Each structure stands twice: as structure tokens, then as C-alpha cells.
XYZ file of C-alpha atoms in Angstrom:
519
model
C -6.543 66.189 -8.810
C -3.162 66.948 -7.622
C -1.413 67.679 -4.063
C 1.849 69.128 -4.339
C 2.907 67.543 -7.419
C 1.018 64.121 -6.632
C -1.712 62.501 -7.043
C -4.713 62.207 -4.680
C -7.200 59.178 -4.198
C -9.672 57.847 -1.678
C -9.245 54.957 0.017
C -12.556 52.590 -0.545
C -11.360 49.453 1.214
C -8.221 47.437 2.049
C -6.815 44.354 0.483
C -5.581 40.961 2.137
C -1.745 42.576 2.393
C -3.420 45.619 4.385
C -2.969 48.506 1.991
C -5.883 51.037 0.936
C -7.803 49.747 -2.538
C -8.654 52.949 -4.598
C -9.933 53.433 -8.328
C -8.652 56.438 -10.492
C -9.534 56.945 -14.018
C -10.112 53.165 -14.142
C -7.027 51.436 -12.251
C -6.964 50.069 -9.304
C -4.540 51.387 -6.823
C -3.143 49.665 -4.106
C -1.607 52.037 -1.742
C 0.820 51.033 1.266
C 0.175 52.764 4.136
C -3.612 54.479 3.745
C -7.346 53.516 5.526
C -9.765 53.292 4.608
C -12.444 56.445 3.919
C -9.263 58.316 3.830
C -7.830 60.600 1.393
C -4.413 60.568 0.668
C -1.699 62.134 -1.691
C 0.778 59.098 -3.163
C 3.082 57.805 -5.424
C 3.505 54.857 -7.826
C 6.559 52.832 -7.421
C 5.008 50.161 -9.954
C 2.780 50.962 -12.821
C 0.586 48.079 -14.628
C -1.970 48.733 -17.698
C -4.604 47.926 -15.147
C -3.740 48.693 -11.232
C -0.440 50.549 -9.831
C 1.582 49.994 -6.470
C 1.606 53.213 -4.686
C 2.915 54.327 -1.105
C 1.225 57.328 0.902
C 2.874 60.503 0.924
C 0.732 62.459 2.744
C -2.715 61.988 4.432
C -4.717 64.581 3.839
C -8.037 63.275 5.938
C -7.313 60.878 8.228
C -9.751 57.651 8.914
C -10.541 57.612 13.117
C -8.414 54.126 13.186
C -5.412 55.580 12.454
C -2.351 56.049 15.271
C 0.591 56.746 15.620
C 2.762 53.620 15.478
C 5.038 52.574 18.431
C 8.017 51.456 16.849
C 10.808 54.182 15.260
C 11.774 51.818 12.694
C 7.860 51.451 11.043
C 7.530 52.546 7.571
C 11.118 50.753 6.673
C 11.475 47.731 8.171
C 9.244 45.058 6.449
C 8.564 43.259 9.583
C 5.132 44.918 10.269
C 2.729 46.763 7.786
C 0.022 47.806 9.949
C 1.300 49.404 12.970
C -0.506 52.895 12.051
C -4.147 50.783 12.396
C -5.696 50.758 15.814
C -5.036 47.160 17.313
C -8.945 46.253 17.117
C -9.384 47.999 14.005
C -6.647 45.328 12.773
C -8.940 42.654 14.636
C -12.214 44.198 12.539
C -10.326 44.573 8.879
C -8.906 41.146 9.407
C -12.446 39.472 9.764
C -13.698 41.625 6.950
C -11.040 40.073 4.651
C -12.083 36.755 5.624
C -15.604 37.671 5.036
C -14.835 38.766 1.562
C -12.452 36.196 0.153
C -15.207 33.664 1.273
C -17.617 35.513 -0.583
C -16.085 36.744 -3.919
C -13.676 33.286 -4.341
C -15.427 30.713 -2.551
C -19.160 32.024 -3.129
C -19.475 30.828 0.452
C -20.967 32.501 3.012
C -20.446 31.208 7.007
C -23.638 30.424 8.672
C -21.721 31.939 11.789
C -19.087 34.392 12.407
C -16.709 33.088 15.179
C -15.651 35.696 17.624
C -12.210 36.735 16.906
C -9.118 35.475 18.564
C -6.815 37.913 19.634
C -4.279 38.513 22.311
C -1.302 41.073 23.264
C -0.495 43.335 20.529
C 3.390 43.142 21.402
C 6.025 40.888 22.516
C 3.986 37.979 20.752
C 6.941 36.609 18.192
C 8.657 34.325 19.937
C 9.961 32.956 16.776
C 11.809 35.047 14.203
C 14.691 34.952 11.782
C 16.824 37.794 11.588
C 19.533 39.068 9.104
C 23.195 39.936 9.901
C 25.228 41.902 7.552
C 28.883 43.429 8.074
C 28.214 47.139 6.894
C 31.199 49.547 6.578
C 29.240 52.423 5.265
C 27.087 51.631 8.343
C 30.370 51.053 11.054
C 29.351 47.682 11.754
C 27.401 44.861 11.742
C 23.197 45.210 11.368
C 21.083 42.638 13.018
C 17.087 43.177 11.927
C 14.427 42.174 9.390
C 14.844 43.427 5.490
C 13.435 46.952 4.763
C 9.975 46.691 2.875
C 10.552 45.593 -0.957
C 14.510 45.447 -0.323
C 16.941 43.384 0.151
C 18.563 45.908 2.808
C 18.894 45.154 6.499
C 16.752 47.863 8.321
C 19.061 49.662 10.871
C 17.231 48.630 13.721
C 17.567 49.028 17.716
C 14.660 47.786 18.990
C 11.711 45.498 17.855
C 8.495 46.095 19.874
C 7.019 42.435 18.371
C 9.717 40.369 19.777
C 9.714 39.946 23.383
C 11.652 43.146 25.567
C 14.173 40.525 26.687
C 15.021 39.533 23.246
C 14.357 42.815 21.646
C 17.291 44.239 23.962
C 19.856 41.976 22.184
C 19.563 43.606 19.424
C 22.325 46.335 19.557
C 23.825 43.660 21.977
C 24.441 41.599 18.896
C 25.238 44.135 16.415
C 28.615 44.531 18.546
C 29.128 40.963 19.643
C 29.230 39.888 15.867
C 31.043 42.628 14.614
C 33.971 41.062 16.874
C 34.168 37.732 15.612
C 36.448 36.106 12.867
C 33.528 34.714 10.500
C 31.574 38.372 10.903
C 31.266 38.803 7.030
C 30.436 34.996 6.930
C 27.148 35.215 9.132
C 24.039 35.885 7.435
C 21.752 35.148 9.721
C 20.576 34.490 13.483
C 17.304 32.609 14.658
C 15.379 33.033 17.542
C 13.176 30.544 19.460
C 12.058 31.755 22.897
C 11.127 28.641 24.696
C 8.923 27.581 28.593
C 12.071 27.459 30.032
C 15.433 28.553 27.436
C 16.038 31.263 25.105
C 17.997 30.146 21.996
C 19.994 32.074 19.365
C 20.861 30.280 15.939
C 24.111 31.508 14.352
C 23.933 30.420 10.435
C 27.930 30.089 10.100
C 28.989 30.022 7.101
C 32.738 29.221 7.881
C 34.155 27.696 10.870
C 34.296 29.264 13.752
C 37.975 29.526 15.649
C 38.837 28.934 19.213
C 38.838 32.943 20.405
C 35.138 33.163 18.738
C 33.623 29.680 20.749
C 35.134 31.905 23.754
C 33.110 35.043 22.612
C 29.477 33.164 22.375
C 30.198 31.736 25.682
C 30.869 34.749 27.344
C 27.742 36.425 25.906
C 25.680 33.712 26.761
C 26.319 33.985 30.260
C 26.238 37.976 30.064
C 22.456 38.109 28.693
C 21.262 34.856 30.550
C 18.870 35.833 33.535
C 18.612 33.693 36.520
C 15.429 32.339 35.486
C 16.162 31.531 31.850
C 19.901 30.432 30.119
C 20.440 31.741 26.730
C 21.942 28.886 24.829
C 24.079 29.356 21.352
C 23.266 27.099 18.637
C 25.580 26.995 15.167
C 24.087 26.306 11.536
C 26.759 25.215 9.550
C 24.500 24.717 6.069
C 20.334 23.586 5.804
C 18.378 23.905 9.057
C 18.834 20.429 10.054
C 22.625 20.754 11.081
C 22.011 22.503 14.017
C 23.464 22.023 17.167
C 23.864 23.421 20.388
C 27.783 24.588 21.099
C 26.863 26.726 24.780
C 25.783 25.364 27.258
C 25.386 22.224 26.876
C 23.310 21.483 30.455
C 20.215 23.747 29.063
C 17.198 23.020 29.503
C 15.001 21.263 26.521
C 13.661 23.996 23.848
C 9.428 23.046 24.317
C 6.131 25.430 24.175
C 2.915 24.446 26.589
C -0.518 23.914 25.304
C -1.843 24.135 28.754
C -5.537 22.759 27.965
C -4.865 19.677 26.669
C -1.283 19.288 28.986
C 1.112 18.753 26.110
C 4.728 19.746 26.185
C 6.314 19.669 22.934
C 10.245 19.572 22.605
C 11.384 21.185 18.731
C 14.460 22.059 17.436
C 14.720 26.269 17.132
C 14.778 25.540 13.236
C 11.742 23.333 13.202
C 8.122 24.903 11.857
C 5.846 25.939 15.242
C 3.506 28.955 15.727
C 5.215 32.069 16.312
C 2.372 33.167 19.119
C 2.185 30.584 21.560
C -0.393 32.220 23.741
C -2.346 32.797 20.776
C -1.800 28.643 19.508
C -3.380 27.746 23.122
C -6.265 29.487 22.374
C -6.121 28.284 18.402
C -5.969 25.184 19.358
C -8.505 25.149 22.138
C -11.175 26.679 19.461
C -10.406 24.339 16.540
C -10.838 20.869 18.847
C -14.273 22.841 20.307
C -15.665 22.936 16.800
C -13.711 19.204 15.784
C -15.111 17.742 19.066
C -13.435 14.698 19.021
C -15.082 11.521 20.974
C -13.212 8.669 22.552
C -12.678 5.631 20.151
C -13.250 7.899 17.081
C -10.725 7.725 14.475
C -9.776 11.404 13.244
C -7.190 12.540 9.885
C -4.793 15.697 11.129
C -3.505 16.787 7.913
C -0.163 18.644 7.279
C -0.001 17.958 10.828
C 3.460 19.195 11.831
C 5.151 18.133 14.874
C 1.906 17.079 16.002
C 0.052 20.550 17.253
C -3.208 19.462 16.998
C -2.798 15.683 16.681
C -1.809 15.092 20.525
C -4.109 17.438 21.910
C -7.221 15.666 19.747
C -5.687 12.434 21.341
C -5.760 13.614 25.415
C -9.548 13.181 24.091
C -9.655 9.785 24.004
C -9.709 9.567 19.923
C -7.576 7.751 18.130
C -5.570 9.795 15.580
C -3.921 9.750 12.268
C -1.552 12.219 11.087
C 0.118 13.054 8.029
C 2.855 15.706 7.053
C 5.126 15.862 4.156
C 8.401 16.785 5.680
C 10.584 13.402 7.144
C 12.392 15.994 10.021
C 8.626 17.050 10.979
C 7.224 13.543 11.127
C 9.979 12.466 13.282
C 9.857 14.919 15.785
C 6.080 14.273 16.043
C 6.227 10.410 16.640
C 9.252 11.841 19.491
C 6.697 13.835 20.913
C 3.807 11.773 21.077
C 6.162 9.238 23.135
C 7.142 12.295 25.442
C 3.813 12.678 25.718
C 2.486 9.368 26.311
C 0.130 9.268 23.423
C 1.845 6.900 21.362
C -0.988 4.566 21.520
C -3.584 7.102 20.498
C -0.980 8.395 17.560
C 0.415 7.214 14.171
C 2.069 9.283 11.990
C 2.631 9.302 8.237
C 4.991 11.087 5.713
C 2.954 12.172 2.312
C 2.930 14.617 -0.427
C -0.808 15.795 0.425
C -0.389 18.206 -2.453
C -0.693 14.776 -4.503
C -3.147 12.688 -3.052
C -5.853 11.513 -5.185
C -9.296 9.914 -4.652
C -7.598 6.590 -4.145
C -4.786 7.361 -1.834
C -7.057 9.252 0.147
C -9.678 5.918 0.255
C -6.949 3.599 0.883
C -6.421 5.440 4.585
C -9.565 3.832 5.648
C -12.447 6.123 6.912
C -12.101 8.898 9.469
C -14.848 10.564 11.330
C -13.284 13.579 11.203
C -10.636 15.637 10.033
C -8.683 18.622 10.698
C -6.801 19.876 7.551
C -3.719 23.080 8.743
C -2.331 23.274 5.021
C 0.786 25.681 4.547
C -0.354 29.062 2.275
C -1.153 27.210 -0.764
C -3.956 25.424 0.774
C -5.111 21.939 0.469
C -7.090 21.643 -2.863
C -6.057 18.336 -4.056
C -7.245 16.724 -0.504
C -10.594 18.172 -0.597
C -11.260 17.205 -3.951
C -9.942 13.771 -3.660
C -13.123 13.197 -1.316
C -16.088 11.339 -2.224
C -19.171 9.827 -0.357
C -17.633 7.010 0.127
C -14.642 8.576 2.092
C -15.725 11.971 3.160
C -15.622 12.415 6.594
C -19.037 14.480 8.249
C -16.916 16.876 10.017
C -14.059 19.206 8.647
C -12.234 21.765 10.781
C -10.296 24.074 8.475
C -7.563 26.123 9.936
C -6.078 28.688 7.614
C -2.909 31.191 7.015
C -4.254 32.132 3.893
C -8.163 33.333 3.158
C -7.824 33.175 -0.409
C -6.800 29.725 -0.669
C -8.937 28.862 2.600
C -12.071 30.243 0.044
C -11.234 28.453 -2.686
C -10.853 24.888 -1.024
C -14.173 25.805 0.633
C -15.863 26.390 -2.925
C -15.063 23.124 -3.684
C -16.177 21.329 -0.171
C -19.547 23.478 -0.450
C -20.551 23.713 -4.112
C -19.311 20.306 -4.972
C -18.397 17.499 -1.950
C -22.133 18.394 -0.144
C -20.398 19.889 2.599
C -22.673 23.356 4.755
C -19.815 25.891 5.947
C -21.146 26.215 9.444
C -19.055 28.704 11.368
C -15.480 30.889 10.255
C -13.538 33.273 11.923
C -10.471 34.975 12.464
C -7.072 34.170 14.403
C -4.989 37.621 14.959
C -1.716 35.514 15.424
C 0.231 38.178 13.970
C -0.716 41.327 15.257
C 0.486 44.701 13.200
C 0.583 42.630 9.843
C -1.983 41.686 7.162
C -1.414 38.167 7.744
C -4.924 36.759 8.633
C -4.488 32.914 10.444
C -8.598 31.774 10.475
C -10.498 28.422 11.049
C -13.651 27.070 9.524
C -15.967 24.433 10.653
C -17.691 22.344 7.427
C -19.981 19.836 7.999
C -21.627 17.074 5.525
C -25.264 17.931 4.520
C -25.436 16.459 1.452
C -24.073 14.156 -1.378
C -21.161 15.015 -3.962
C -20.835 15.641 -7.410
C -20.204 13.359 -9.631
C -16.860 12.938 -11.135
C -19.051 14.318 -14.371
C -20.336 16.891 -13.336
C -17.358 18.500 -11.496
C -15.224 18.146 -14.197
C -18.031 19.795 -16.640
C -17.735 22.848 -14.185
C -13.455 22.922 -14.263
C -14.165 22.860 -17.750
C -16.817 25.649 -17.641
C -14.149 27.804 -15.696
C -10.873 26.594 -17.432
C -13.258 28.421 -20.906
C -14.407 31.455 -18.617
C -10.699 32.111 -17.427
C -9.095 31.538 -21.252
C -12.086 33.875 -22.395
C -11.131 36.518 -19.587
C -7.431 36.040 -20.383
C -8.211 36.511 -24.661
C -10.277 39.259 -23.477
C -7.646 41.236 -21.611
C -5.200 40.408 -24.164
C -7.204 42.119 -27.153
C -7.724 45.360 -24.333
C -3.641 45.462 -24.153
C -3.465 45.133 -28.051
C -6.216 47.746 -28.203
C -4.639 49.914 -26.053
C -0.967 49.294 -27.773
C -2.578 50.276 -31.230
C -4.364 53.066 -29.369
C -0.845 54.270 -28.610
C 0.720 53.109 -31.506
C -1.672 55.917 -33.438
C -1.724 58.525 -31.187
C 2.297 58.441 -31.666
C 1.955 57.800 -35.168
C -0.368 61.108 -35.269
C 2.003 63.064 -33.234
C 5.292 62.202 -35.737
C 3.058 63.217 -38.507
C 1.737 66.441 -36.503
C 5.533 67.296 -35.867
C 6.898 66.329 -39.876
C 3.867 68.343 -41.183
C 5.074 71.349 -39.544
C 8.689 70.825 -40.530
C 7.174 70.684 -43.963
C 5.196 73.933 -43.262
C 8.389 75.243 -42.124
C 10.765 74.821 -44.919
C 8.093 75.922 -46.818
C 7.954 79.024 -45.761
C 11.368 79.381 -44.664
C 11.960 82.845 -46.199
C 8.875 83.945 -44.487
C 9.758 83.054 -40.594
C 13.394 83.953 -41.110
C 12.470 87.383 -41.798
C 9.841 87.664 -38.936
C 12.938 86.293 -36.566
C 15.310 88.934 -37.722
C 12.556 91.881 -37.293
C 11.829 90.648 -33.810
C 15.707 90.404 -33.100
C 15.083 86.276 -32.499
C 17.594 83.531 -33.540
C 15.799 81.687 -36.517
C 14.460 78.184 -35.430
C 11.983 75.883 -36.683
């Protein structure tokens, strides 16, 4: 079925990157930009033997969630996918993601649903690294986020995810760069909106000259308000050669978690959550369902700059954290002192995506643990656990489902562990990113070494049966091909044949219809 020229599908579902899931003549589609229940016109920009990529062209019945998105610049700048989804509708397709990742890659189901956490739909990022590029096609300089599946800068004026104040420097920007020497030399600037100082990171990738130190000065103090100083930073090469250049008398850069009264200081290049109103309420959740005790001893894993650790630690337990990056770990054993926790605290640097059954054992016992693994999730630490080290309560927080569902696959079907409660965290609102937390608790015993490896074995032949399987559909389908052009060069040399056979024959009945002769 065709709609001017293209295609047409209906939308059945959506996928964890937010776009519409449809099947036509056996592929999958995954289509940027539809709804579900809707029916929409599109076209491929990538073409597999068994799914496409597709955007919308047209919608052609439109799903009751849909509106109209705020921002001018949605559709090409790859900051947000999902501004043309009602907010709660977002909230709702999140949680159903969840829901379904647990189910179809863990085989886990949550004995209950958490309520989702959600906040303000805009002005939430109050982190965010933005390009700069020196344009002359363009006149100038453009200051944004990369257009979707490009390595373009978007030509943006406004960004309704940032906070107003910050969003307004945009075009501000755009013209302050374009006058300095090292314009062509500056890739990229960094935001970190701060309690009490806004800072902007300049990656310079030459030195900057004695005019241009006068130029960042002077637009600091243009944008500053009375209530906030906008301080310049410089980036010379990797993120941990920054360093403040104006002014110097600024306030610390820290974020609040109110409930637990930590401050924590970071440097505008360190790792923190983008949505600090949203991280109170994160965090407030996750320790509800950890529940730490006073004079329990509790694991934070990949723990940061110490998010979660301190705030477990106000609580009277005594807490061990790991992370794997030296910068991080530093700044956390600095803010633990700031904070006055340093007897509660003690921090460690290790590869978790390494730790084994022994490692893990040699830590001593915990009575808890809270595990905040980056995207790839924290396999290797849930399956070095045993009976003999396995603490009774997990709290999982996630900013990936899949990997979230496959870590709890393992805790559930082979470490004894019940999945008690999951639910969403809309931390990034207008994008498919889903940010969740889990609460697992120990009901039974684990596998033995044995028998879990007889199962990785089990699926290590199901996935090399799957994979020799798909590989003899492609050679099918190749040979398929292969014939049916085989059959069409011997369709079109058969006639050629039939032709200069019977040359005389069509020549003459060209001439008597007045035609040029061809075969």
C-alpha cells in the first residue's frame, strides 16, 4: 500500500530509542518519529535483510498522544526525540519499556510497579555539552547539539531543555566566539549550572591571546545576573585540565540533595546527573527501598563522586564505595570530608567490570548494596555473588533497561534473589532514555557454579544455533536471488536468440509500421 509514492505501515508499539515498531511483508520497521496505533507514510534511510530504519513522512491517523512539539529546531537537532509525545504519555511508554525488557530479556517480572518519577518537562538539563563550529556558508559560528544521525551542528537559537537563562546564550555565543582569535580552534563549550554559579567550559584548542582573555571577561560580566556570576573555564586537552580563567572569586560549582543535607562540590567536567531536582527525588526513592540502618555496613557500586554513598551515610551506616575512575574517587573522598562523613565513608578505585567471585569475597560482607552501573550494566558483579557473599538486599538503579534485565535474569534465575519492586525515573524528559531502579531481595540459595555454567552453555548453543540459522536464511535468500537473476539473464538472452532468429521477420513489421528496427 502506497501514499504518494511511499510506503504506509501501522505503528504496533515503540522501541527503547522511542520510535514506532511496525511489521511489513515480514521486516521489522523501526520508524523515527510515529505512535503508536498510528498510521503513517515513511521512508527507509537504512535497509537490512530483516528490519529497515525509516523516518515518518506523513501521518496519516494520528495516535491521541501526539502534539505539537515546542521547540522550532525538533525533528533536526538530535538533542530530543520525543518532543511530539504528550509529556505523560512519555512517563507511560517509558514504564512500558521497562516492563518489557524485564520480561522478554530478563524473564523477570516485578512483584510491584513503583510509581513513576517525574518532574518539569523543561529547563531540567543543567548539564550539557555543546558543539562550536566556524561556518562560512552559515556567516558564523554555530553553538548547539549535532543534527540527528549527523555530524552537523543544528542551527539552533534556542533550547527549551536547558534552563531560559542558559538557553538565551545561545545566539549570545554564536557572536562572542565568532570574534575571537582561536574561533576555528574551539570545538566545544560545556555547561554546568550550579546552587549558586553558572559555568561555561571553552575546549581551546590553541592558546588563547591577551585581546581574547579580555573578550571572556567582558561577557562574563555582561550575562552574569546579580544573583548568580557566570564564570569562564578553559580546556586546553582531556577534561581534567580545566581551570577557571574569570573570575576567579566565584563561588564553588556544588548541587543540593536537600533530604539527606549534602552539598557536593564537582568540577563542570566531572560525571553528575543532568536533573538535579529529579536526583533528589532518585535518590530519596532508592535509600527508601535500600533502607539503610545505623552500624550496617553497605557496598555503593560505580559510586561516582559519592551520590548515593554520603546520603546512605547521614543514616548512620557505615559505607563502602567503589568506582573505577581515579578523578571520580578523589573528588568523592573530597566530598565526604566537606561533608563530614569521612568516618562513615571509604572509598575504593576498581575495574567492577572485572571483579570475580574472589575479589568480590575478599571485601568482606555487606548487608546491602546499591549497584548505579554506567549503560553496560554490571554483569560481572552480580554474577561474582555467591551465598557466602551475597548481600539480602540489592537496590538496582539503571540508565539502561536492557542491561538492567539482563543483570536481573541472572540475580533472579540464578543468585536466589525475588525482584520485589521496579520502576521508572523520567530524568530526561522528551528522549527515550529511560533512568529506572529495582529493589531485589534474597529468597533463596544460588546456583551452583555447575549448574550456571551448564545454562551459559545451553545459551552460548541456542545463540550459535540462532546465528547458523540466520546465516543459512541470508544464503537462502542470496541463492534465491542469485536464480531469480540467473532466470532473468536467460529470459532476456532467449529473446535475443528469438530475435536474431527471426530478424528478417521483425525488420519488415518495423518498416510497415514506419518504426526504427530494434530488438
Amino acid at each position: 500500500m502506497t501514499h504518494s509514492s511511499n510506503p504506509v505501515a501501522l505503528i504496533e508499539s515503540l522501541d527503547f530509542e522511542g520510535r514506532g515498531v511496525a511489521h511489513v511483508e515480514g521486516k521489522t520497521l523501526f520508524i523515527e518519529g510515529a505512535l503508536p496505533y498510528e498510521k503513517v507514510s515513511y521512508s527507509s534511510f537504512r535497509k537490512k535483510p530483516s528490519f529497515e530504519n525509516a523516518d515518518t513522512v506523513s501521518v496519516l491517523k494520528e495516535s491521541f498522544v501526539r502534539t505539537t512539539p515546542r521547540c522550532s529546531h525538533f525533528g533536526v537537532c538530535g538533542g530530543c526525540s520525543m518532543q511530539h509525545v504528550e509529556p505523560t504519555a512519555q512517563v507511560a511508554m517509558k514504564q512500558r519499556v521497562l516492563e518489557d525488557n524485564l520480561a522478554h530479556i530478563g524473564k523477570v517480572k516485578a512483584e510491584r510497579i513503583l510509581p513513576p518519577i517525574a518532574g518539569p518537562a523543561w529547563g531540567y538539563r543543567h548539564r550539557a555539552r555543546m558543539s562550536a563550529r566556524f561556518v562560512e556558508k552559515k556567516g558564523g559560528v554555530l553553538v548547539g547539539f549535532h543534527e540527528k544521525r549527523s555530524s552537523f551542528i543544528a542551527d539552533m537559537h534556542e533550547c527549551h531543555i536547558l534552563p531560559k537563562h542558559i538557553s538565551d546564550l545561545i545566539d549570545p555565543l554564536r557572536e562572542f566566539i565568532a570574534t575571537l582569535s582561536i574561533k576555528q580552534r574551539m570545538p566545544q563549550v560545556e555547561i554546568a549550572v550550579g546552587a549558586e554559579v553558572d559555568i561555561l567550559v571553552f575546549r581551546n584548542m590553541d592558546d588563547i591571546t591577551t585581546d581574547d582573555e579580555r573578550r571572556f571577561a567582558e561577557f562574563a560580566d555582561l550575562h552574569r545576573s546579580a544573583e548568580r556570576p557566570l564564570q569562564i573555564w578553559l580546556q586546553p586537552k582531556g577534561p581534567d585540565t580545566c581551570y577557571p580563567i574569570y573570575p576567579l572569586d566565584a563561588p564553588k560549582l556544588t548541587y543540593r540533595i536537600d533530604d539527606f543535607n549534602v552539598e557536593m562540590p564537582y568540577y563542570p567536567t566531572e560525571f553528575t546527573q543532568v536533573n538535579p531536582q529529579i536526583n533528589n527525588v532518585m535518590v530519596g526513592r532508592a535509600l527508601k527501598l535500600l533502607d539503610p540502618q545505623p552500624g550496617e555496613r553497605i557496598a555503593d557500586m560505580f559510586c561516582g563522586i559519592g551520590n548515593f554513598t554520603l546520603p546512605i551515610a547521614r543514616s548512620g551506616a557505615i559505607v563502602h564505595g567503589m568506582e573505577g575512575s581515579e578523578a571520580l574517587v578523589k573528588r568523592a573522598v573530597e566530598n565526604a570530608t566537606h561533608n563530614a562523613l569521612q568516618d562513615k565513608v571509604s572509598y575504593e578505585m576498581a575495574n567492577l567490570f572485572d571483579v570475580t567471585e574472589e575479589s568480590f569475597a575478599a571485601l568482606g560482607q555487606f548487608d546491602k548494596m546499591l549497584i548505579d552501573p554506567p549503560r553496560d550494566g554490571a554483569i560481572q558483579l552480580v554474577k561474582a555473588l555467591n551465598d557466602e557473599t551475597a548481600p539480602p538486599r540489592i537496590v538496582y538503579v539503571s540508565c539502561n533497561p536492557a542491561t538492567l534485565a539482563r543483570d536481573a535474569g541472572v540475580l533472579v534465575h540464578t543468585k536466589g534473589y525475588t525482584l520485589k519492586a521496579a520502576g521508572i525515573i523520567n530524568m530526561f524528559p522528551h528522549t527515550a532514555h529511560v533512568e529506572s531502579v529495582a529493589l531485589f531481595e534474597k529468597t533463596g540459595p544460588c546456583m551452583s557454579r555447575e549448574a550456571i555454567a551448564a545454562i551459559e552453555a545451553e545459551e552460548q548453543a541456542r545463540r550459535e544455533a540462532a546465528k547458523a540459522a540466520k546465516k543459512e536464511r541470508e544464503a537462502q535468500e542470496a541463492r534465491r536471488k542469485a536464480e531469480e537473476e540467473a532466470a532473468r539473464i536467460a529470459k532476456k538472452a532467449a529473446r535475443h536468440e528469438h530475435y536474431l532468429a527471426n530478424k528478417e521477420y521483425y525488420d519488415a513489421r518495423s518498416a510497415a509500421n514506419g518504426e526504427v528496427p530494434s530488438e
